[in-house]
Coordinates of C-alpha atoms and ligand atoms in Angstrom, one line a residue:
M1 CA -9.2 14.5 -22.8
H2 CA -6.5 12.2 -23.7
K3 CA -5.2 9.2 -24.0
V4 CA -2.9 7.2 -21.6
F5 CA -1.6 3.5 -22.5
S6 CA 1.3 1.8 -21.4
R7 CA 3.8 -0.5 -23.9
F8 CA 5.4 -2.8 -23.6
N9 CA 8.2 -4.7 -25.8
G10 CA 11.3 -5.5 -23.7
P11 CA 13.3 -8.2 -25.1
C12 CA 13.0 -10.4 -22.5
L13 CA 8.8 -10.6 -23.7
D14 CA 9.6 -12.8 -26.6
R15 CA 8.6 -16.1 -24.4
V16 CA 5.8 -14.9 -24.0
K17 CA 3.1 -16.7 -25.8
D18 CA -0.1 -14.0 -26.2
T19 CA 1.3 -11.3 -29.7
Y20 CA 1.2 -7.9 -29.6
N21 CA 0.0 -5.0 -30.7
V22 CA 3.7 -3.2 -30.1
F23 CA 3.3 0.2 -30.1
T24 CA 6.2 2.1 -30.3
G25 CA 4.7 5.8 -29.5
L26 CA 6.4 7.8 -26.5
A27 CA 4.7 9.8 -24.1
K28 CA 5.2 13.4 -25.4
F29 CA 3.6 16.4 -23.5
H30 CA 2.1 19.2 -24.6
R31 CA 0.2 22.5 -22.6
P32 CA -3.4 23.3 -24.2
S33 CA -5.9 25.7 -23.0
G34 CA -3.4 26.4 -19.8
A35 CA -3.6 23.5 -18.3
L36 CA -0.6 21.1 -18.5
F37 CA -1.1 17.8 -19.1
Q38 CA 0.0 14.4 -21.2
K39 CA -1.2 13.0 -24.1
S40 CA 1.2 9.8 -25.6
A41 CA 1.6 10.0 -29.6
V42 CA 0.9 7.1 -31.0
K43 CA 1.4 5.2 -34.4
H44 CA -1.0 3.3 -34.7
P45 CA -3.4 4.1 -31.7
P46 CA -6.6 2.2 -31.5
P47 CA -9.7 3.4 -32.5
D48 CA -11.6 2.8 -28.9
L49 CA -7.6 3.3 -26.6
P50 CA -9.1 5.1 -24.0
E51 CA -8.3 8.8 -22.4
M52 CA -8.2 10.7 -19.6
P53 CA -10.3 13.8 -18.5
P54 CA -9.8 16.9 -18.7
C55 CA -9.0 19.1 -15.5
S56 CA -10.2 22.2 -14.7
F57 CA -7.3 23.3 -11.7
N58 CA -4.7 25.4 -13.0
P59 CA -1.1 24.5 -11.1
E60 CA 0.7 27.2 -10.2
E61 CA 4.0 27.5 -12.8
Y62 CA 7.1 26.1 -11.4
K63 CA 9.6 28.3 -10.1
G64 CA 11.6 26.4 -8.1
M65 CA 15.2 24.7 -8.2
S66 CA 16.6 22.9 -11.8
K67 CA 16.1 19.2 -11.7
E68 CA 20.1 19.0 -12.1
R69 CA 20.1 21.0 -8.5
M70 CA 17.2 18.7 -6.8
M71 CA 19.3 15.8 -8.6
E72 CA 23.1 16.7 -7.5
I73 CA 21.7 17.6 -4.1
R74 CA 20.3 14.3 -3.2
R75 CA 23.9 12.2 -4.3
Q76 CA 25.4 15.0 -2.2
N77 CA 23.5 15.0 0.5
C78 CA 21.1 13.0 1.0
N79 CA 22.0 10.2 2.3
P80 CA 23.0 7.6 -0.7
M81 CA 18.3 5.7 0.6
T82 CA 17.4 8.2 -1.3
M83 CA 18.7 7.3 -4.1
K84 CA 18.1 4.0 -4.2
V85 CA 14.8 3.5 -3.0
T86 CA 14.2 7.4 -6.0
Y87 CA 11.4 5.3 -7.8
Y88 CA 11.5 5.5 -11.7
K89 CA 15.0 5.0 -14.3
K90 CA 14.1 9.0 -14.7
P91 CA 11.9 9.8 -11.8
V92 CA 9.4 12.2 -11.4
Y93 CA 10.5 16.1 -9.9
I94 CA 7.2 17.0 -8.3
H95 CA 5.8 20.2 -7.8
Q96 CA 2.7 20.5 -6.6
G97 CA -1.3 17.9 -6.1
H98 CA -4.6 18.5 -6.7
M99 CA -7.1 15.5 -5.7
Q100 CA -5.7 12.6 -7.7
W101 CA -3.4 14.9 -10.1
L102 CA 0.0 15.7 -9.8
W103 CA 1.9 18.0 -12.0
D104 CA 5.4 17.6 -12.1
V105 CA 8.3 20.6 -12.4
D106 CA 7.0 21.2 -16.5
G107 CA 4.1 20.9 -15.9
R108 CA 3.1 17.2 -17.1
R109 CA -0.1 15.7 -15.8
Y110 CA -0.3 12.2 -13.9
L111 CA -2.9 10.7 -11.8
D112 CA -1.8 9.4 -9.2
L113 CA -2.9 5.8 -8.3
F114 CA 0.2 5.0 -5.5
A115 CA -1.9 8.3 -3.2
G116 CA 2.0 8.6 -1.9
V117 CA 2.2 4.8 -0.8
A118 CA -1.1 4.2 0.2
T119 CA -0.9 7.3 1.9
V120 CA -3.2 10.8 1.0
S121 CA -6.2 9.0 1.2
V122 CA -8.9 11.7 0.0
G123 CA -6.7 14.2 -1.7
H124 CA -4.0 15.9 -2.3
C125 CA -4.6 19.0 -0.7
H126 CA -7.5 18.4 0.0
P127 CA -9.6 21.7 0.1
K128 CA -11.4 20.9 3.3
V129 CA -8.7 19.5 5.0
T130 CA -5.9 22.1 3.8
A131 CA -8.7 24.6 5.6
A132 CA -8.6 22.7 8.7
A133 CA -4.8 22.7 8.7
E134 CA -4.4 26.7 8.4
K135 CA -7.0 27.2 10.6
Q136 CA -5.2 25.4 13.0
L137 CA -1.8 26.6 12.9
R138 CA -2.8 30.6 13.4
K139 CA -4.1 29.6 16.8
L140 CA -1.7 26.6 17.4
W141 CA 0.9 24.8 16.1
H142 CA 2.6 22.8 18.9
T143 CA 2.1 21.9 22.2
T144 CA 2.2 18.3 23.3
N145 CA -0.1 15.7 25.7
I146 CA 1.4 17.1 29.0
Y147 CA -0.8 19.3 28.7
V148 CA -4.9 19.8 27.6
Y149 CA -5.6 21.3 24.2
S150 CA -9.6 20.2 22.2
P151 CA -7.8 19.1 19.0
L152 CA -6.2 16.6 20.5
H153 CA -10.1 15.2 22.5
E154 CA -12.3 15.9 19.8
Y155 CA -9.4 13.5 18.0
T156 CA -9.6 10.4 20.0
E157 CA -13.0 11.3 20.4
K158 CA -14.4 10.5 17.7
L159 CA -12.0 7.8 15.8
A160 CA -12.3 5.3 19.2
A161 CA -16.1 5.6 17.5
T162 CA -15.1 4.4 14.3
L163 CA -13.6 1.1 16.2
P164 CA -16.1 -1.7 18.2
D165 CA -15.9 -2.1 22.0
P166 CA -13.9 -2.9 23.7
L167 CA -11.6 -1.4 21.0
K168 CA -11.6 2.4 22.7
V169 CA -8.2 3.7 24.5
I170 CA -5.3 5.8 21.8
Y171 CA -2.3 6.4 22.1
L172 CA -1.2 8.8 19.1
T173 CA 2.0 7.9 17.5
N174 CA 3.8 9.8 14.3
S175 CA 4.0 7.2 12.4
G176 CA 3.4 3.5 11.4
S177 CA 6.8 2.1 12.9
E178 CA 6.3 4.4 16.4
A179 CA 2.7 2.4 16.5
N180 CA 4.2 -0.7 15.8
D181 CA 6.4 -0.5 18.6
L182 CA 4.1 0.3 20.4
A183 CA 1.9 -2.1 20.7
M184 CA 4.6 -4.6 20.5
L185 CA 5.7 -2.9 24.0
M186 CA 2.4 -3.1 24.8
A187 CA 1.9 -6.8 24.4
R188 CA 4.4 -7.5 26.2
L189 CA 3.5 -6.0 29.1
H190 CA 0.1 -6.9 29.1
T191 CA 0.8 -10.7 28.7
G192 CA 4.5 -10.6 30.2
N193 CA 5.5 -12.3 27.2
F194 CA 7.7 -11.9 24.8
D195 CA 8.1 -13.7 21.8
V196 CA 5.7 -12.6 18.2
I197 CA 4.8 -14.1 15.4
T198 CA 4.2 -11.9 12.3
L199 CA 3.4 -13.8 8.2
R200 CA 6.6 -14.4 6.4
G201 CA 6.3 -11.2 3.4
S202 CA 5.7 -8.8 5.5
Y203 CA 6.3 -5.2 6.5
H204 CA 5.5 -3.9 9.5
G205 CA 7.8 -0.6 10.2
G206 CA 11.5 -0.4 9.9
S207 CA 12.7 0.9 13.1
P208 CA 15.1 -1.5 15.3
H209 CA 11.6 -3.3 16.7
T210 CA 9.7 -3.0 13.6
M211 CA 12.7 -4.6 11.2
G212 CA 12.0 -7.7 14.2
L213 CA 8.1 -8.0 13.2
T214 CA 8.9 -6.9 9.5
S215 CA 9.2 -10.8 7.8
N216 CA 11.2 -9.3 3.8
A217 CA 14.7 -10.0 3.7
A218 CA 15.3 -6.7 1.5
Y219 CA 14.2 -4.2 4.8
K220 CA 16.3 -6.2 7.3
Y221 CA 20.2 -5.4 8.3
P222 CA 21.9 -7.1 9.9
V223 CA 22.1 -6.4 13.9
A224 CA 20.1 -7.6 16.8
S225 CA 16.5 -6.3 15.9
G226 CA 14.4 -9.9 15.9
L227 CA 14.8 -11.3 19.4
G228 CA 12.4 -12.3 19.9
C229 CA 9.8 -12.4 16.3
H230 CA 9.6 -15.3 15.1
N231 CA 7.3 -15.5 11.3
T232 CA 5.1 -18.1 9.8
M233 CA 3.8 -18.8 6.8
C234 CA 2.4 -16.4 4.5
P235 CA -1.0 -18.7 3.7
D236 CA -0.9 -16.8 0.2
V237 CA -3.4 -18.6 -1.6
F238 CA -2.9 -18.2 -5.2
A239 CA 1.5 -18.1 -4.9
G240 CA 2.0 -20.5 -2.0
P241 CA 1.7 -24.6 -1.4
W242 CA -2.0 -24.2 -0.9
G243 CA -4.7 -22.5 -2.6
G244 CA -8.1 -22.7 -4.9
S245 CA -10.4 -20.8 -6.6
N246 CA -12.4 -20.3 -3.3
C247 CA -10.4 -19.5 -0.2
R248 CA -10.5 -15.4 -0.5
D249 CA -12.9 -12.7 0.5
S250 CA -12.3 -11.0 -2.9
P251 CA -14.9 -10.7 -5.8
I252 CA -11.5 -11.9 -7.4
Q253 CA -10.6 -15.8 -6.3
T254 CA -7.3 -17.6 -8.3
I255 CA -7.1 -19.3 -11.6
R256 CA -5.8 -22.2 -9.1
D257 CA -8.5 -25.7 -8.8
C258 CA -10.6 -26.3 -6.1
S259 CA -11.5 -29.6 -4.3
C260 CA -13.2 -28.6 -1.1
P261 CA -16.3 -29.8 -0.5
Q262 CA -18.7 -27.0 0.6
G263 CA -18.0 -25.2 3.5
S264 CA -14.3 -27.1 3.9
C265 CA -11.7 -25.1 3.0
T266 CA -8.2 -27.3 2.5
A267 CA -5.5 -24.1 2.2
N268 CA -6.6 -22.8 5.7
D269 CA -6.9 -26.3 7.6
K270 CA -2.8 -26.5 6.1
Y271 CA -1.6 -22.9 6.4
I272 CA -2.7 -23.0 9.8
G273 CA -1.3 -26.5 10.9
Q274 CA 1.7 -24.0 9.8
L275 CA 1.3 -22.2 11.9
N276 CA 0.5 -24.5 14.7
E277 CA 4.3 -26.3 14.0
V278 CA 6.0 -22.6 14.3
F279 CA 4.1 -23.2 17.9
A280 CA 5.3 -26.4 19.1
T281 CA 8.8 -25.5 16.6
S282 CA 9.7 -22.1 17.6
V283 CA 8.0 -20.2 20.7
P284 CA 8.1 -20.7 24.0
S285 CA 4.2 -22.2 24.7
R286 CA 2.9 -18.5 25.8
I287 CA 3.5 -16.1 23.7
A288 CA 2.9 -11.6 23.2
A289 CA 1.4 -11.1 20.4
F290 CA 0.5 -12.0 16.3
F291 CA 0.9 -9.6 14.3
A292 CA -0.9 -9.2 11.0
E293 CA -2.8 -6.6 8.7
P294 CA -5.9 -8.1 7.0
I295 CA -5.1 -7.4 3.5
M296 CA -0.6 -8.0 2.9
G297 CA 0.0 -4.7 1.7
V298 CA 4.0 -4.2 1.2
G299 CA 3.8 -7.1 0.5
G300 CA 2.2 -7.8 -2.9
A301 CA -1.6 -7.2 -1.4
V302 CA -2.1 -11.2 -0.2
Q303 CA -4.8 -12.5 1.1
Y304 CA -5.0 -15.2 3.4
P305 CA -8.3 -17.8 3.0
K306 CA -11.2 -16.6 4.7
N307 CA -11.5 -18.1 8.1
F308 CA -6.7 -18.1 9.0
L309 CA -7.9 -14.6 11.1
K310 CA -10.6 -16.1 12.6
D311 CA -8.3 -19.6 13.5
T312 CA -4.9 -17.6 13.8
Y313 CA -6.4 -15.4 16.4
K314 CA -8.2 -17.8 18.3
L315 CA -4.9 -20.1 19.1
V316 CA -2.5 -17.3 19.3
R317 CA -5.4 -16.3 22.4
E318 CA -5.0 -19.7 24.0
R319 CA -1.4 -19.1 24.5
G320 CA -2.1 -15.9 26.2
G321 CA -1.0 -13.5 23.3
V322 CA -2.5 -10.8 21.7
C323 CA -4.0 -9.8 18.4
I324 CA -3.1 -7.1 16.6
A325 CA -4.6 -5.8 13.1
D326 CA -2.0 -3.5 12.1
E327 CA -4.3 -1.4 9.9
V328 CA -1.7 1.7 8.5
Q329 CA -2.9 -0.2 4.7
T330 CA -5.8 -1.2 5.3
G331 CA -7.5 1.3 7.4
F332 CA -10.3 4.3 6.7
G333 CA -12.3 2.3 4.0
R334 CA -9.9 1.5 2.1
T335 CA -10.9 -2.6 1.5
G336 CA -14.5 -0.6 1.1
S337 CA -16.6 -3.8 2.9
H338 CA -15.9 -2.1 5.9
F339 CA -13.6 1.3 7.6
W340 CA -11.1 -1.0 9.4
G341 CA -9.4 -5.1 7.3
F342 CA -9.7 -7.1 10.5
Q343 CA -13.7 -6.4 10.5
G344 CA -13.5 -8.0 7.4
H345 CA -12.5 -11.3 8.6
D346 CA -14.9 -10.9 11.7
V347 CA -13.0 -10.6 14.1
I348 CA -12.1 -8.2 16.7
P349 CA -8.5 -7.7 18.1
D350 CA -7.0 -6.8 20.8
M351 CA -4.8 -3.5 19.5
V352 CA -4.7 -2.1 16.7
T353 CA -1.7 0.4 14.8
M354 CA -2.4 3.1 12.0
A355 CA -0.9 5.8 9.8
K356 CA -0.8 6.8 6.7
G357 CA -4.4 7.1 5.7
I358 CA -5.3 8.3 9.2
A359 CA -3.8 12.1 8.2
N360 CA -4.1 12.3 4.8
G361 CA -0.4 12.9 4.5
F362 CA 0.4 14.5 7.1
P363 CA 3.0 12.8 9.7
M364 CA 0.6 10.5 12.6
G365 CA 0.1 7.4 13.7
A366 CA -2.4 5.8 16.5
V367 CA -2.3 2.3 18.4
V368 CA -5.8 1.7 19.4
T369 CA -6.5 -0.8 22.5
T370 CA -8.3 -2.0 25.3
P371 CA -8.7 0.0 29.2
E372 CA -6.6 -3.3 30.4
I373 CA -3.9 -3.1 27.6
A374 CA -3.5 0.3 28.0
A375 CA -3.1 0.2 31.5
S376 CA -0.5 -1.8 32.1
F377 CA 1.6 0.8 29.5
A378 CA 1.0 3.3 33.0
Q379 CA 3.4 1.5 34.8
G380 CA 6.8 3.0 33.4
V381 CA 6.0 6.8 31.4
H382 CA 6.1 7.0 28.1
F383 CA 7.0 10.3 26.5
N384 CA 6.0 11.0 22.6
T385 CA 6.8 15.1 21.7
F386 CA 4.8 15.2 18.3
G387 CA 2.4 12.6 19.4
G388 CA -0.8 14.0 19.2
N389 CA 0.2 17.1 18.2
P390 CA -3.0 20.2 17.9
V391 CA -2.2 20.4 13.9
A392 CA -2.1 16.2 13.5
C393 CA -5.5 15.9 14.9
A394 CA -6.8 18.9 13.0
I395 CA -6.3 17.3 10.0
A396 CA -7.5 14.0 11.3
S397 CA -10.2 14.8 12.6
S398 CA -10.8 16.6 9.4
V399 CA -9.7 13.0 6.8
L400 CA -12.8 11.5 9.4
D401 CA -15.2 13.9 8.4
T402 CA -14.0 14.4 4.8
M403 CA -14.5 10.8 4.0
E404 CA -17.4 10.7 5.4
E405 CA -18.9 13.5 3.8
D406 CA -17.0 12.3 0.3
G407 CA -17.9 8.8 0.5
T408 CA -15.0 7.6 -0.3
Q409 CA -15.3 4.5 2.0
Q410 CA -18.2 3.3 -1.4
I411 CA -15.9 5.0 -4.1
S412 CA -13.3 1.8 -2.6
H413 CA -16.6 -0.1 -2.5
D414 CA -17.2 0.7 -6.1
V415 CA -14.9 1.4 -7.8
G416 CA -12.5 -0.8 -6.0
T417 CA -14.6 -4.0 -7.3
Y418 CA -15.2 -3.0 -10.6
L419 CA -11.6 -2.7 -11.8
L420 CA -11.2 -5.8 -9.7
T421 CA -13.6 -7.1 -13.0
E422 CA -11.7 -5.4 -15.3
L423 CA -8.3 -6.1 -14.5
A424 CA -9.7 -10.2 -14.2
K425 CA -11.1 -10.1 -17.9
M426 CA -7.1 -9.2 -19.3
R427 CA -6.1 -11.7 -16.4
D428 CA -8.5 -14.2 -18.7
K429 CA -7.2 -13.3 -21.0
Y430 CA -3.0 -13.1 -21.0
E431 CA -0.7 -15.2 -20.0
I432 CA 1.7 -12.3 -17.8
I433 CA -1.6 -12.2 -15.7
G434 CA -1.5 -14.0 -13.3
D435 CA -3.4 -13.1 -10.9
V436 CA -5.9 -10.6 -9.5
R437 CA -7.0 -9.9 -6.1
G438 CA -7.7 -7.3 -3.5
K439 CA -10.8 -5.8 -1.7
G440 CA -12.1 -2.3 -2.8
L441 CA -8.7 0.0 -3.2
Q442 CA -6.1 -2.4 -2.3
I443 CA -5.6 -4.0 -5.2
G444 CA -2.1 -6.3 -6.3
V445 CA -2.4 -7.4 -9.9
E446 CA 0.6 -10.2 -10.0
M447 CA 2.7 -10.6 -13.7
V448 CA 3.9 -13.9 -14.2
K449 CA 6.3 -15.2 -16.3
D450 CA 2.8 -17.3 -16.9
K451 CA 0.5 -18.9 -14.8
A452 CA 1.4 -22.6 -14.8
S453 CA 4.4 -21.8 -12.9
R454 CA 3.5 -18.5 -11.1
K455 CA 7.1 -17.4 -11.7
P456 CA 7.7 -13.4 -11.6
L457 CA 8.0 -11.8 -14.9
P458 CA 11.6 -11.1 -15.0
P459 CA 12.4 -7.8 -13.4
A460 CA 13.0 -6.1 -17.0
A461 CA 9.5 -6.7 -18.0
M462 CA 8.2 -5.3 -14.4
S463 CA 10.7 -2.7 -15.0
E464 CA 9.4 -1.3 -18.6
I465 CA 6.4 -2.2 -17.9
F466 CA 6.3 0.6 -14.4
E467 CA 8.4 2.9 -16.4
D468 CA 6.2 3.7 -19.1
T469 CA 2.8 3.6 -17.0
K470 CA 4.3 6.6 -14.9
D471 CA 5.5 7.8 -19.2
M472 CA 1.8 8.0 -19.8
G473 CA 0.7 9.6 -17.1
V474 CA 0.2 7.4 -14.1
L475 CA 1.9 6.3 -11.3
I476 CA 1.4 3.6 -9.7
G477 CA 3.1 1.1 -6.2
K478 CA 5.4 -2.4 -6.5
G479 CA 5.6 -4.7 -4.0
G480 CA 5.3 -8.2 -3.8
V481 CA 8.8 -9.6 -1.6
Y482 CA 9.1 -13.0 -2.1
G483 CA 9.1 -12.0 -5.7
Q484 CA 10.8 -9.2 -6.2
V485 CA 12.9 -10.7 -3.6
R486 CA 14.2 -14.3 -5.0
E487 CA 14.4 -12.7 -9.2
C488 CA 16.7 -10.4 -7.5
M489 CA 18.7 -12.2 -5.7
D490 CA 19.4 -14.7 -8.6
R491 CA 20.6 -11.2 -10.6
R492 CA 22.0 -9.4 -7.7
S493 CA 26.6 -9.6 -7.8
G494 CA 26.2 -9.3 -4.0
S495 CA 25.4 -6.5 -1.5
S496 CA 21.6 -5.8 -2.1
P497 CA 19.2 -7.6 -2.8
L498 CA 16.7 -5.4 -3.9
C499 CA 19.0 -4.0 -6.6
V500 CA 17.2 -0.7 -5.8
S501 CA 18.7 2.4 -7.5
P502 CA 17.7 4.4 -10.7
G503 CA 20.4 2.2 -13.5
T504 CA 18.7 -1.3 -12.1
M505 CA 14.8 -0.9 -11.3
Q506 CA 14.0 -3.0 -8.3
T507 CA 11.4 -5.2 -9.9
S508 CA 8.7 -7.5 -8.3
S509 CA 6.1 -9.4 -9.6
W510 CA 2.9 -7.1 -8.2
L511 CA 1.9 -3.1 -9.3
C512 CA -0.2 -2.3 -6.4
L513 CA -2.9 0.0 -6.8
T514 CA -4.4 1.9 -4.4
R515 CA -6.6 5.2 -4.2
P516 CA -8.6 7.3 -6.8
F517 CA -9.9 9.2 -4.4
T518 CA -13.3 10.8 -5.6
T519 CA -12.6 10.5 -9.7
T520 CA -13.9 7.5 -11.1
W521 CA -12.1 5.4 -13.0
K522 CA -11.1 2.3 -14.9
I523 CA -7.9 0.5 -15.9
I524 CA -7.5 -2.0 -18.4
I525 CA -5.6 -3.9 -19.4
R526 CA -4.9 -4.7 -23.3
P527 CA -3.4 -7.7 -25.2
G528 CA -0.2 -8.2 -24.3
F529 CA 1.9 -5.3 -21.6
H530 CA -0.3 -2.5 -23.3
L531 CA -1.3 -1.5 -19.7
V532 CA -4.3 1.6 -20.9
T533 CA -5.7 3.6 -18.3
S534 CA -8.8 5.1 -19.0
F535 CA -11.0 7.7 -16.5
R536 CA -14.5 9.4 -16.2
Ligands
PLP1 C1 1.9 -2.1 7.0 C2 2.6 -1.0 7.4 N1 2.4 -1.4 8.4 C3 3.6 -0.3 9.1 C4 4.1 0.7 8.4 C5 5.7 2.1 8.3 O1 5.0 2.8 8.3 P1 6.4 4.3 8.8 O2 6.2 4.1 7.3 O3 5.0 5.2 8.8 O4 6.7 3.9 9.7 C6 4.0 0.1 6.9 C7 4.7 1.4 5.6 O5 4.8 0.9 5.0 C8 3.4 -0.8 6.8 O6 2.9 -1.5 4.9

């Protein structure tokens, strides 16, 4: 058993009201009984510092390239973007993974709560999925859908069974961006309309077309990418202009007051009012589509007022548009209550796009739609060499089986609810935790300067917490376009709105947590900036 904590004692937090026990120790690593893991060397550890459980899995000895050489190659032979997006001032050099654990090249063990950006849905190298991949690799690596082969059909039948009628027609791709590109194309072909609306702050991909859907300056380039793409105000009931204490479908509500009479939601009405303004001013009377994630992922685990999607779908359909649920992050049981995020909003979209968790990290995506919408795609010919590749299908098929056998949706629900509840207790106690939200294991913790202003915690503070959490052996993600762009624009010298480089970390006001696979864990943010993680 070993202990993990994160401490923050940066000068930029002097203004914060709470006083804390500031641990000055740094993480140290050691190697007991052959298995490598890390233990914090804390000068004054509290008696109840939680402990990480042992792990019986022994990673192979690392015999690869040196860290220095990898970094040299990264600088010289990889596009500078690779360097720019590298997480952490002291990056993590990953060697091996097993279920919820990752080991670095020095044998340090990390609990991977970020799961390769919300992707490794059943666990790193899950034995059952690995066996399915190996079996298919020995039989047939590749052919395309111009031929007929069983893995594609076994998988599409299985995937279709997870979706309600009339969402039964599937096109397989290799990524979420590709899936959203196709969905946009199909929506335009089917409706004969062109204009598409998304939510401000959303991320739907980085391809030239999806860059138009994405509504986050950090991911935009000054090229013609967004023709016909518009956005409406994100109904963020914590940071947005309207919100109360009963708006969202989560065990945890905002700290904002609510004066809505029983059964009504003023915030929802106001955000729908914003959408109506977009209809009145920015798009023609007939539109092609509305895209939204059931819970906004990259944008910071933002949850909308309960009826927002239902009301929006109605308005969009009245204008001839189709409604598209981007389930790239929310799909495959991550929200706990349902297998698909849209089911938590009591809506049925006309199209669903998915990727990430679909194949536990093997590149894959899909667009699922109705027979009518799919038929309009047949006007021309679309071909995708790798989409629906036999290995991808065999893996994705095994992922669906594994999710059922391991009960991952129930785990997401149970562990997520517990985690949200514990995090909310910390939010009530500490000034810098502004909001805790989400469902299942799509959880966001919004860090703020103070609760009154709800302004983002400064980048330096976020960066230090983020780095410390990693040094203590826990990998989490960060997002929250609104906070990060605002912060980074304040301090940037000109070129990059994100300021991402190993020396000047991108920071934001969120810590996003993702799937824990099969281990039950709890995270407790302890006094001040001590983010203590415990596991059992
Ligand atoms: C909601 C959402 N949609 C689409 C994408 C794009 O997926 P990909 O990176 O596989 O192209 C992402 C990626 O983070 C995403 O979070």
